[in-house]
Short mmCIF file of C-alpha atoms in Angstrom, two decimals:
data_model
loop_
_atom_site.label_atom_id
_atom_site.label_comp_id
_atom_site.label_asym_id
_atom_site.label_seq_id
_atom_site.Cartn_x
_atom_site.Cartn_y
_atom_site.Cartn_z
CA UNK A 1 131.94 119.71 85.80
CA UNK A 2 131.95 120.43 81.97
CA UNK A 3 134.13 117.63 81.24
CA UNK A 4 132.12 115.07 83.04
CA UNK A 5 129.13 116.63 81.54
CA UNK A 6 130.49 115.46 77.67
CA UNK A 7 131.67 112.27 79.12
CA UNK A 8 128.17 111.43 80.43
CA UNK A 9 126.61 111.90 76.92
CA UNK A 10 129.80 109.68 75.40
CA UNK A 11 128.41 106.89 77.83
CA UNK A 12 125.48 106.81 76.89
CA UNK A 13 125.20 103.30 76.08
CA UNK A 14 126.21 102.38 79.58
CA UNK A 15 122.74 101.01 80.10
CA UNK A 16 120.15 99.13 78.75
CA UNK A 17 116.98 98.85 80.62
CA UNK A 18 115.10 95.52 79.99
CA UNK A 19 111.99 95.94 77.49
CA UNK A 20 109.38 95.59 80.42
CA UNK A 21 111.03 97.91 82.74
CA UNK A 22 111.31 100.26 79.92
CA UNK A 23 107.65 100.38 79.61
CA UNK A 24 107.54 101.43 83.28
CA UNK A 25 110.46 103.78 83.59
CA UNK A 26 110.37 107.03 81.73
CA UNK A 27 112.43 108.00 78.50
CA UNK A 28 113.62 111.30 80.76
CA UNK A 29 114.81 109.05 84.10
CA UNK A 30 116.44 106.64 81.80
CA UNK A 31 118.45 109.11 79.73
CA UNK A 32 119.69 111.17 83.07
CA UNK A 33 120.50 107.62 84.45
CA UNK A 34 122.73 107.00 81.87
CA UNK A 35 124.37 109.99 81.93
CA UNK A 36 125.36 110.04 85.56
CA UNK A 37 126.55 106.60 85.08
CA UNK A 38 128.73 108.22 82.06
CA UNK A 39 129.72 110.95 84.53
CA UNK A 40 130.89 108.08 87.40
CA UNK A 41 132.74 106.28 84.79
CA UNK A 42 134.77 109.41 83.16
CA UNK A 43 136.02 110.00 87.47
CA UNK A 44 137.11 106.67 87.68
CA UNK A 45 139.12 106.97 84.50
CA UNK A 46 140.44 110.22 85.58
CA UNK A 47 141.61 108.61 89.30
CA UNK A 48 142.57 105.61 88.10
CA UNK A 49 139.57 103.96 90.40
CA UNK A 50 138.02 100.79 89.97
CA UNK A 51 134.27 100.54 89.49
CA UNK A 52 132.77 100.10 92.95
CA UNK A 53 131.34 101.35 96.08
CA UNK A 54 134.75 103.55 96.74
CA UNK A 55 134.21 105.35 93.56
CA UNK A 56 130.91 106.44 94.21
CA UNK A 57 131.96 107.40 97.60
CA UNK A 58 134.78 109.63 95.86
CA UNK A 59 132.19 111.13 93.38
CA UNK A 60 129.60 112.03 95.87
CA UNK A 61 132.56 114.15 97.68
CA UNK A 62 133.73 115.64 94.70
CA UNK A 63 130.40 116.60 93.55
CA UNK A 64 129.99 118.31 97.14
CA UNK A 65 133.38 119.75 96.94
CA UNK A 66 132.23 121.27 93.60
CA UNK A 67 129.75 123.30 95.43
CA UNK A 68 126.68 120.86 94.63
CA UNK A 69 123.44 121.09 96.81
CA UNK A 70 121.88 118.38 98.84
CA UNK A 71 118.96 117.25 97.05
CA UNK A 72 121.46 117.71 93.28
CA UNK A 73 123.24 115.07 95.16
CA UNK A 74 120.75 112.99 96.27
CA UNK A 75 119.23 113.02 92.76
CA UNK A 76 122.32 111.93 91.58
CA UNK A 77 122.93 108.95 93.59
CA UNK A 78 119.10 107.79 93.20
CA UNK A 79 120.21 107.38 89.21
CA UNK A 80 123.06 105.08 90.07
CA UNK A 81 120.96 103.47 92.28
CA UNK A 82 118.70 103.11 89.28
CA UNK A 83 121.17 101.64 87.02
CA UNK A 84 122.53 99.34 89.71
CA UNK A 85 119.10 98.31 90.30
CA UNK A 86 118.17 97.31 86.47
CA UNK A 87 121.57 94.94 86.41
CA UNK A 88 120.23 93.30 89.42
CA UNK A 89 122.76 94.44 91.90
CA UNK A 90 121.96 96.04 95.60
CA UNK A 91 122.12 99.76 95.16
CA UNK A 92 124.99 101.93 96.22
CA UNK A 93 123.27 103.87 98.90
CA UNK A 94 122.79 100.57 100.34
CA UNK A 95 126.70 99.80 100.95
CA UNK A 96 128.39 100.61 104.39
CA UNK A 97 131.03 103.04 102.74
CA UNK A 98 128.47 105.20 100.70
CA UNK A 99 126.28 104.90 103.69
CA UNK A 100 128.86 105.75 106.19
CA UNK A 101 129.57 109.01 103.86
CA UNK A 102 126.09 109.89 103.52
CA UNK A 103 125.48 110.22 107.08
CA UNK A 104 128.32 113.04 107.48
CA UNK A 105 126.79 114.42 104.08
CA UNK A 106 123.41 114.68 105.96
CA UNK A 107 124.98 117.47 108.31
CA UNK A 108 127.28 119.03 105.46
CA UNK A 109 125.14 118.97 102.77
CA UNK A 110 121.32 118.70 104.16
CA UNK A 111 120.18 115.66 101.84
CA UNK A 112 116.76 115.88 102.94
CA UNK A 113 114.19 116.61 105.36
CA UNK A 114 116.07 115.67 108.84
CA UNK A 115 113.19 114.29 110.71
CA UNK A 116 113.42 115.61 114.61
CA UNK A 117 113.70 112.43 116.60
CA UNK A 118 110.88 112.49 119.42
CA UNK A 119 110.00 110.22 122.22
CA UNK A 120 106.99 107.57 121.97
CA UNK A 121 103.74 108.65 123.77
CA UNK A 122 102.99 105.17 125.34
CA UNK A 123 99.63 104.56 126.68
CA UNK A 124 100.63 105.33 131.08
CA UNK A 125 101.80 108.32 129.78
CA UNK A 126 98.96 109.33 127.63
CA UNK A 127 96.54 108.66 130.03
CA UNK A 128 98.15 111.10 132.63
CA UNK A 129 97.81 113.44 130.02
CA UNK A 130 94.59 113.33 129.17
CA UNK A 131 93.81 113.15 132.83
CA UNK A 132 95.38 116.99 132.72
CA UNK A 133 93.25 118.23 130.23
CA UNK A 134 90.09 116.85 131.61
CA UNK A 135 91.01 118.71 135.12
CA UNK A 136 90.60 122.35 135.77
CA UNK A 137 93.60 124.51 135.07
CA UNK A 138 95.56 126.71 137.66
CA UNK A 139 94.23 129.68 136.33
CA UNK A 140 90.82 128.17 136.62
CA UNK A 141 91.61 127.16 140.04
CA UNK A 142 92.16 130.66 140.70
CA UNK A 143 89.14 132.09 139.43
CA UNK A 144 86.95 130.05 141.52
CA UNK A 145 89.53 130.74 144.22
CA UNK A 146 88.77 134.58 143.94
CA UNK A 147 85.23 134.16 143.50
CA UNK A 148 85.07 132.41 146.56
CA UNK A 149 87.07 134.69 148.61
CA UNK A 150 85.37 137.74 147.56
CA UNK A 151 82.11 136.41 147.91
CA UNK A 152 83.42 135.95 151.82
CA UNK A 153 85.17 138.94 152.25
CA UNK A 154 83.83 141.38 150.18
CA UNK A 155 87.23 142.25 148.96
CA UNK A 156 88.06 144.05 145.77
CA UNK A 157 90.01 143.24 143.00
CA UNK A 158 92.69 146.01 143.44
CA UNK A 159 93.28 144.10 146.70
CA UNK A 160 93.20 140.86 145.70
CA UNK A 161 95.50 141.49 142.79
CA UNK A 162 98.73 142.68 145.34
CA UNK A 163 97.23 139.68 147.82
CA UNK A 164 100.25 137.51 148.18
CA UNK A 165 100.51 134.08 149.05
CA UNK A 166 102.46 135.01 152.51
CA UNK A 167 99.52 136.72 153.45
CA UNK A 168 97.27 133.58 153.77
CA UNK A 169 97.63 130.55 156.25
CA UNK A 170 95.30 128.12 155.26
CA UNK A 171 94.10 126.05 158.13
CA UNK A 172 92.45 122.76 158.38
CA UNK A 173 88.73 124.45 159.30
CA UNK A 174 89.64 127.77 158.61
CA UNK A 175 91.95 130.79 156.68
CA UNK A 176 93.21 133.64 157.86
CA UNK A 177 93.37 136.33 155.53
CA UNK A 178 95.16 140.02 156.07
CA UNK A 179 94.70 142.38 153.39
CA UNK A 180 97.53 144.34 151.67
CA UNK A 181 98.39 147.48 153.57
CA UNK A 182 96.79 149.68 150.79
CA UNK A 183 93.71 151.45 151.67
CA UNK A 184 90.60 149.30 150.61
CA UNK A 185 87.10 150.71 150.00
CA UNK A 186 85.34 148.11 151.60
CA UNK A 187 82.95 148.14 154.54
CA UNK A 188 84.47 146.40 157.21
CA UNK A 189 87.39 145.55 156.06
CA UNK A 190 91.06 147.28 157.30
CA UNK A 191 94.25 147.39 156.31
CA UNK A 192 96.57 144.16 157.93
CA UNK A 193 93.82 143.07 159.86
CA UNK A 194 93.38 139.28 159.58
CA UNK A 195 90.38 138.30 157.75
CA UNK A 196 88.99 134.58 159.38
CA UNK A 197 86.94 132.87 157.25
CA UNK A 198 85.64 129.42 158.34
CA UNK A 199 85.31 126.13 156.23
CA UNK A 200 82.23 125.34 154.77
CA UNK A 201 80.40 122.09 154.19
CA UNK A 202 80.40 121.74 150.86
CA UNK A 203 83.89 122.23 149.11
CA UNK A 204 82.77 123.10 145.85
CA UNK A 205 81.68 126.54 147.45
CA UNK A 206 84.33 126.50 150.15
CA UNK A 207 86.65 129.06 149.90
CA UNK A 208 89.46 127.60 152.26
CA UNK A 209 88.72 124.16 150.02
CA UNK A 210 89.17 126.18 146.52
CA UNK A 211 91.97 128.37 148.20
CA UNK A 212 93.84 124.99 149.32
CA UNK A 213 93.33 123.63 145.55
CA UNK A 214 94.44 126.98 144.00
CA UNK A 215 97.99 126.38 145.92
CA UNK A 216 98.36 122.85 144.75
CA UNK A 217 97.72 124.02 141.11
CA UNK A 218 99.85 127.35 141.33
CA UNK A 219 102.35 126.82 144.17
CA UNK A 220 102.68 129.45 147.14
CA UNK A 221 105.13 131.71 146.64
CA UNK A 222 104.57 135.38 145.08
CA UNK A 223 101.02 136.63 144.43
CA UNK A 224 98.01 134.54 144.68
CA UNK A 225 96.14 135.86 141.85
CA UNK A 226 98.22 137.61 139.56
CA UNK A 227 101.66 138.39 138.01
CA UNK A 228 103.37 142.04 139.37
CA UNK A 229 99.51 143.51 140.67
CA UNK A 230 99.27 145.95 138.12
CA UNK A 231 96.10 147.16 135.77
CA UNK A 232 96.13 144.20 133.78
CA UNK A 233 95.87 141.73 136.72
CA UNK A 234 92.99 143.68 137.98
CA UNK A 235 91.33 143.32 134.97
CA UNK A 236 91.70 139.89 135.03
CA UNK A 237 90.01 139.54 138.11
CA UNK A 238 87.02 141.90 137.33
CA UNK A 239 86.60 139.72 134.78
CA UNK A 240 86.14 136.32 137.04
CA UNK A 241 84.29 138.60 139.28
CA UNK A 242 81.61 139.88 136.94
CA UNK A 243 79.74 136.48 137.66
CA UNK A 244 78.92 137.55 141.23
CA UNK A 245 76.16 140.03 141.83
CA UNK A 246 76.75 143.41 141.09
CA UNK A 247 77.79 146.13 143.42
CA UNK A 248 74.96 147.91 144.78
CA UNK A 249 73.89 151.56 143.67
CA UNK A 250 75.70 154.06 145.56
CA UNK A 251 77.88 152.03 147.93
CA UNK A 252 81.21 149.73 147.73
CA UNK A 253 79.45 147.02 148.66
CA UNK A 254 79.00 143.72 147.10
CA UNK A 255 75.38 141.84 148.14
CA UNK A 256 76.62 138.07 148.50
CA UNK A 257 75.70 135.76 146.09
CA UNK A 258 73.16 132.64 147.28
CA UNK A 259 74.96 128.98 147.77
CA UNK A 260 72.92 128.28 144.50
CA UNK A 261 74.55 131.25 142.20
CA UNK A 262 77.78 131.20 143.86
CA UNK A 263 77.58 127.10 142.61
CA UNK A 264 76.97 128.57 139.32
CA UNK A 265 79.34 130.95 138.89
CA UNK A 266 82.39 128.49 140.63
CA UNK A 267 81.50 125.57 138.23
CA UNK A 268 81.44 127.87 134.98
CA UNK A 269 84.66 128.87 135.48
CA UNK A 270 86.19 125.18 135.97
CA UNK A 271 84.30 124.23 132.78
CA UNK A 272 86.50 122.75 130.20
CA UNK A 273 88.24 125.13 127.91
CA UNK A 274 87.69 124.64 123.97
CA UNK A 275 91.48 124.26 124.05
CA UNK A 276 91.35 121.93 126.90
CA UNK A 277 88.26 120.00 124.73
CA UNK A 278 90.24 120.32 121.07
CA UNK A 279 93.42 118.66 123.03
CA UNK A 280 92.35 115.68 124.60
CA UNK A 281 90.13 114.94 121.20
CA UNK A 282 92.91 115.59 119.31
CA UNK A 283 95.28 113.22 121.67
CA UNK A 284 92.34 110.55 121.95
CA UNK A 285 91.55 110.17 117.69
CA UNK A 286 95.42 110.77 116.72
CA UNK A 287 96.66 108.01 119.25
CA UNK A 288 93.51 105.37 119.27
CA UNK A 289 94.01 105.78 115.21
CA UNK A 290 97.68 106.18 114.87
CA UNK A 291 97.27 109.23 112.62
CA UNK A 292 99.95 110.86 110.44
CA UNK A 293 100.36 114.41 110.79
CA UNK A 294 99.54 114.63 107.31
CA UNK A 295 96.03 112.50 107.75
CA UNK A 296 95.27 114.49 110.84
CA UNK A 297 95.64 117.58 109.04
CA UNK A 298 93.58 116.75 105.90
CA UNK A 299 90.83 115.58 108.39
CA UNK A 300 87.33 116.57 107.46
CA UNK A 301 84.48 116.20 110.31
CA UNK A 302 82.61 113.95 107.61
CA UNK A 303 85.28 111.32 108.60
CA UNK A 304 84.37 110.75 111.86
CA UNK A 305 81.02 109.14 112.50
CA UNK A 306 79.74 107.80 115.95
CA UNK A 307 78.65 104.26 116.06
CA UNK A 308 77.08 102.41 119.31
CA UNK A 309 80.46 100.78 119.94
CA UNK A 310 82.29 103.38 119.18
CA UNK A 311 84.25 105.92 116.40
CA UNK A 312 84.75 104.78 112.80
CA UNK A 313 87.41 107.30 111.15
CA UNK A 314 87.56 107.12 107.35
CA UNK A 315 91.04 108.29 107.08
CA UNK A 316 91.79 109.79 103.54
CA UNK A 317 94.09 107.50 101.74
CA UNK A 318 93.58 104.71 103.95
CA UNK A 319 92.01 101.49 102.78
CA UNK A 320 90.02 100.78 105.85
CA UNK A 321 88.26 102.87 108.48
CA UNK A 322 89.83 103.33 112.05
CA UNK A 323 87.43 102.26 114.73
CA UNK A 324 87.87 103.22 118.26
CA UNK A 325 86.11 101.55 120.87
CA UNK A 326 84.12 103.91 123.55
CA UNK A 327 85.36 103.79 127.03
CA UNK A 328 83.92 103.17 130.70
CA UNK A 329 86.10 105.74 131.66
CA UNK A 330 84.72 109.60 130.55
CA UNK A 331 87.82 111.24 130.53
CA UNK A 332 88.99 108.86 127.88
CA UNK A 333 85.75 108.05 126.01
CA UNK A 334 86.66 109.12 122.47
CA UNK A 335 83.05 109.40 121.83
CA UNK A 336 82.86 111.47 124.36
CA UNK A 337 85.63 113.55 123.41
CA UNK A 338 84.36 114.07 120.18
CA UNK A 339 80.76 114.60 120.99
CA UNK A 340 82.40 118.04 123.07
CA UNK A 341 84.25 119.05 120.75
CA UNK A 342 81.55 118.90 118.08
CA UNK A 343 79.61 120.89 120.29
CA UNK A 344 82.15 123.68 120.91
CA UNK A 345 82.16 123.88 117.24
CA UNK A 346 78.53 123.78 116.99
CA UNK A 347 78.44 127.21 119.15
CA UNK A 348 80.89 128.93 117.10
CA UNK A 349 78.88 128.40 113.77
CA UNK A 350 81.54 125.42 112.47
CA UNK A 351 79.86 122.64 111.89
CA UNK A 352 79.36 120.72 108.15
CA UNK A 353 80.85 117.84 106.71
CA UNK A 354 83.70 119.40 104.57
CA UNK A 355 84.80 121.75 107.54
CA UNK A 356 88.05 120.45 109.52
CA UNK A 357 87.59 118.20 112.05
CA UNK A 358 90.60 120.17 114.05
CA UNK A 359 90.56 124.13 113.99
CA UNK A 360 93.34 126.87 114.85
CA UNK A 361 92.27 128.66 118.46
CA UNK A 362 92.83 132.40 118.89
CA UNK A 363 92.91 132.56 122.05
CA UNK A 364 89.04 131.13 123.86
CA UNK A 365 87.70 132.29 120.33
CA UNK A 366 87.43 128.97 117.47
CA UNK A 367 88.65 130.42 114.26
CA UNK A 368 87.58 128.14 110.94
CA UNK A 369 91.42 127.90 110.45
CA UNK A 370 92.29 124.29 109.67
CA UNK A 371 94.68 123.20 112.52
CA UNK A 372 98.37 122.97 110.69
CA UNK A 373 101.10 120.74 111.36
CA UNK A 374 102.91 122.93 113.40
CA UNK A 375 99.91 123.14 115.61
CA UNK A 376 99.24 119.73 115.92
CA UNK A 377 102.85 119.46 117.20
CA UNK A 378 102.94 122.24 119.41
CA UNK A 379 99.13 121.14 120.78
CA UNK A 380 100.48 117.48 121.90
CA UNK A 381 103.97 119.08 123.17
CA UNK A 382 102.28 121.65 125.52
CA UNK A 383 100.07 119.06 126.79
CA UNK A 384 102.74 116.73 127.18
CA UNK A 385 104.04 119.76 128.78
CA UNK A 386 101.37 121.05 130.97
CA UNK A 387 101.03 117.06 132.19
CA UNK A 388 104.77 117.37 133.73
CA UNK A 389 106.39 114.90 131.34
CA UNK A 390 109.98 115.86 130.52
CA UNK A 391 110.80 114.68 126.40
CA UNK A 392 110.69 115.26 123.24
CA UNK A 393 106.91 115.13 122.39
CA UNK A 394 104.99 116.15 118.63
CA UNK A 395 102.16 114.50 117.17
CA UNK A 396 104.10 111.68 115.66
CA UNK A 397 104.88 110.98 119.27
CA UNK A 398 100.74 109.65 119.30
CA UNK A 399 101.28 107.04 116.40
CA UNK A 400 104.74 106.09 117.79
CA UNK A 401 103.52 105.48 121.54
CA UNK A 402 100.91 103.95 119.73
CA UNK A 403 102.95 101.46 117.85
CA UNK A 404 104.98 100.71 121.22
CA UNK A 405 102.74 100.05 123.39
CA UNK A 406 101.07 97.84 121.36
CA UNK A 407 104.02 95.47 120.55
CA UNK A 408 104.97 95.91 123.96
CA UNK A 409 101.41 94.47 125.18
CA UNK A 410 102.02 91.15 122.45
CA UNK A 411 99.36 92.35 120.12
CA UNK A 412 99.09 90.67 116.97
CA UNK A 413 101.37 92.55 114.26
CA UNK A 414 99.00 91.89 111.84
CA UNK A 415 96.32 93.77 113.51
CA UNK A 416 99.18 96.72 114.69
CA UNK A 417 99.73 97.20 111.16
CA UNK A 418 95.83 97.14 109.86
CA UNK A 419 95.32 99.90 112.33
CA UNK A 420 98.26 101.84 111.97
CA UNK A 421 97.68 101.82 107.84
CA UNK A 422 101.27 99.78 107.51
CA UNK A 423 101.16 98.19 104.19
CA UNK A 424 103.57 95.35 105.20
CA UNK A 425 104.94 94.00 108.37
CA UNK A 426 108.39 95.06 107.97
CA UNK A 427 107.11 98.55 108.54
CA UNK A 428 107.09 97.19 112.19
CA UNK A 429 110.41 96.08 112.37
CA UNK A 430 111.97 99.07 114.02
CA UNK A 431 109.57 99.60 116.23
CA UNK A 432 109.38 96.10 117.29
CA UNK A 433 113.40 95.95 117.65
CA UNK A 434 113.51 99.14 120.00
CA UNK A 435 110.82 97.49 122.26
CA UNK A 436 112.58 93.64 122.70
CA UNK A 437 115.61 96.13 123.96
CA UNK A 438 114.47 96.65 126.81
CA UNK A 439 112.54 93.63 127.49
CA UNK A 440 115.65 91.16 126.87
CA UNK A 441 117.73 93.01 128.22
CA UNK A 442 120.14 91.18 130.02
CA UNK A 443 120.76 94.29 132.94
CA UNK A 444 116.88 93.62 133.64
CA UNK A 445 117.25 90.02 134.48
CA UNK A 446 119.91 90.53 136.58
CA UNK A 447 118.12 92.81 138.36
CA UNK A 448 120.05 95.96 137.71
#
């Protein structure tokens, strides 16, 4: 390198920016243009090369031969691009055979940030997702599964922690129950004798209607409620459990609970988790807004503001406010959505206007941690993941599907790119050309 290093300051008069551009440019981006341009003409001396898109091609592998990072070589191709650029020529990282090079220099050499590819969220999809989050989840099925069962059986939680689904046939009016061979200190109640317990009229107190949900959510093989039985699962349960009246003084048994508590105790348990609540807002804002990762992270709650149509977002750096219209639909009401969440954060002492509008969740407990990137991503790809949808799904999956679906439904570019913060249509162009694939495609009019 030292020799191309003296032959870069011998060249320095290699180029001449124009009097306005020099204005612009800087004295320091000039001077290391012209001495990579001093550098490139030294090599081609040396090889015998003509100027052209070959040489560069044969300095950018020489340079990476020479033990040269990445971004060195990145930063020295954006100076000849700069110099090519000022004599009014198409830069080189713009020509097939630098390009071609640079893509095997992207896995050699790491030129930059290698952006994961991910699949577009479109709106079908979104919707069954958001559906998912506004439903209870299994484990919420189960705990007003066991609450229900105990309530009608009076069994404990040691028992209902080794209760396996084998054990229970669910009929159509009743289920029949038998208890785990272990001993159980319960009045009434022995060892592999089938428990009947008939249907009631109202399902949402039923437990052969929250036992039939429970399988749907969970499946019915292994234990009903818990993982191996042990101490921890019967924790778990005492837990749920605590909602029901407590044992009386002196004896095993449990007094059952009136139709109106047992309601009570069912339907807190199904409520809405404040991760199930920060999701679907966080789905609802980043897709209906097409929000960056970046945007969504810098959020502050003093950018969203409820109007009688709807959301306006001021989005930091944009230069008009998002609006989202509400929804007939609750489960996808943004206003909605964000009225919840608000709320959640209202009970754990988080809300102000320069407070995040998304926080980091430690288990049920809100933390004032802004979200980060990596939890955005993760947050969309578990949902994506708890709705059943096999991909490739991260928060930039929300602006894409976004994007998509739009163009895909004929709206207006324009109006695409007003909401999606594009500053000029050709932003849209790859998005637009990955949609028309599939809709003129040629397999689809024949039918295939």
């Amino acid at each position: 390198m030292d020799g191309l290093e003296t032959a870069g300051r011998d060249g320095s008069d290699y180029l001449e920016a124009p009097p306005g551009v020099a204005a612009i440019l800087s004295e320091r981006r000039l001077n290391a243009a012209r001495m990579e341009a001093g550098r490139l003409r030294q090599l081609q001396t040396r090889l015998g090369v003509e100027a052209g898109p070959d040489a560069v091609a044969l300095y950018l592998t020489w340079l990476l031969e020479c033990g040269e990072s990445g971004r060195s070589i990145r930063r020295r191709l954006a100076a000849l691009d700069l110099v090519e650029r000022l004599a009014g020529r198409p830069p080189w990282s713009q020509r097939a055979e630098v390009s071609r090079l640079l893509r095997g220099l992207y896995r050699s050499a790491e030129l930059g940030m290698v952006h994961p590819q991910v699949d577009p969220l479109h709106q079908e999809d979104l919707h069954i997702v958001i559906r998912t989050l506004s439903e209870p989840t299994p484990d919420q099925r189960l705990a007003a599964a066991a609450i229900a069962l105990t309530n009608a059986t009076n069994l404990s939680a040691t028992a209902l922690a080794q209760l396996r689904w084998a054990d229970v046939a669910i009929k159509r009016n009743c289920a029949v129950v038998r208890p785990p061979p272990r001993t159980n200190r319960r009045a009434g109640v022995v060892p592999g004798r089938p428990l009947v317990i008939s249907a009631g009229p109202d399902e949402r107190v039923c437990p052969v209607a929250l036992l039939r949900q429970a399988r749907l959510a969970t499946g019915s093989t292994g234990l009903l409620f818990g993982k191996t039985g042990n101490l921890w699962d019967v924790e778990r349960l005492r837990s749920w459990l605590t909602l029901l009246p407590t044992l009386e003084t002196g004896s095993w048994l449990r007094p059952k609970a009136q139709e109106s508590e047992l309601l009570a105790a069912i339907e807190s348990v199904l409520e809405p988790a404040a991760r199930q609540i920060r999701d679907r807002t966080l789905l609802l804002l980043g897709y209906g807004a097409a929000l960056r990762a970046t945007e969504a992270f810098n959020l502050d709650q003093a950018a969203v503001a409820a109007a009688p149509s709807g959301l306006l977002i001021a989005v930091p750096g944009r230069r008009s406010p998002a609006a989202l219209p509400r929804d007939d639909r609750p489960w996808l009401c943004p206003v909605r959505a964000w009225q919840e969440w608000t709320n959640v954060l209202a009970q754990a002492g988080l809300v102000g206007p320069d407070r995040p509008a998304f926080v980091h969740l430690q288990g049920s407990v809100v933390t004032p941690v802004r979200l980060s990137r990596e939890g955005l991503r993760l947050a969309v790809r578990l949902a994506c993941a708890g709705a059943g949808l096999h991909g490739k799904y991260g928060f930039v999956s929300l602006r894409t599907g976004f994007i998509r679906t739009a163009i895909r439904d004929d709206s207006p570019l324009y109006r695409v790119a007003a909401q999606a913060d594009f500053a000029t249509l050709s932003g849209l162009a790859r998005h637009e050309r990955r949609e028309q694939i599939l809709r003129d495609n040629v397999a689809a009019r024949l039918g295939l």
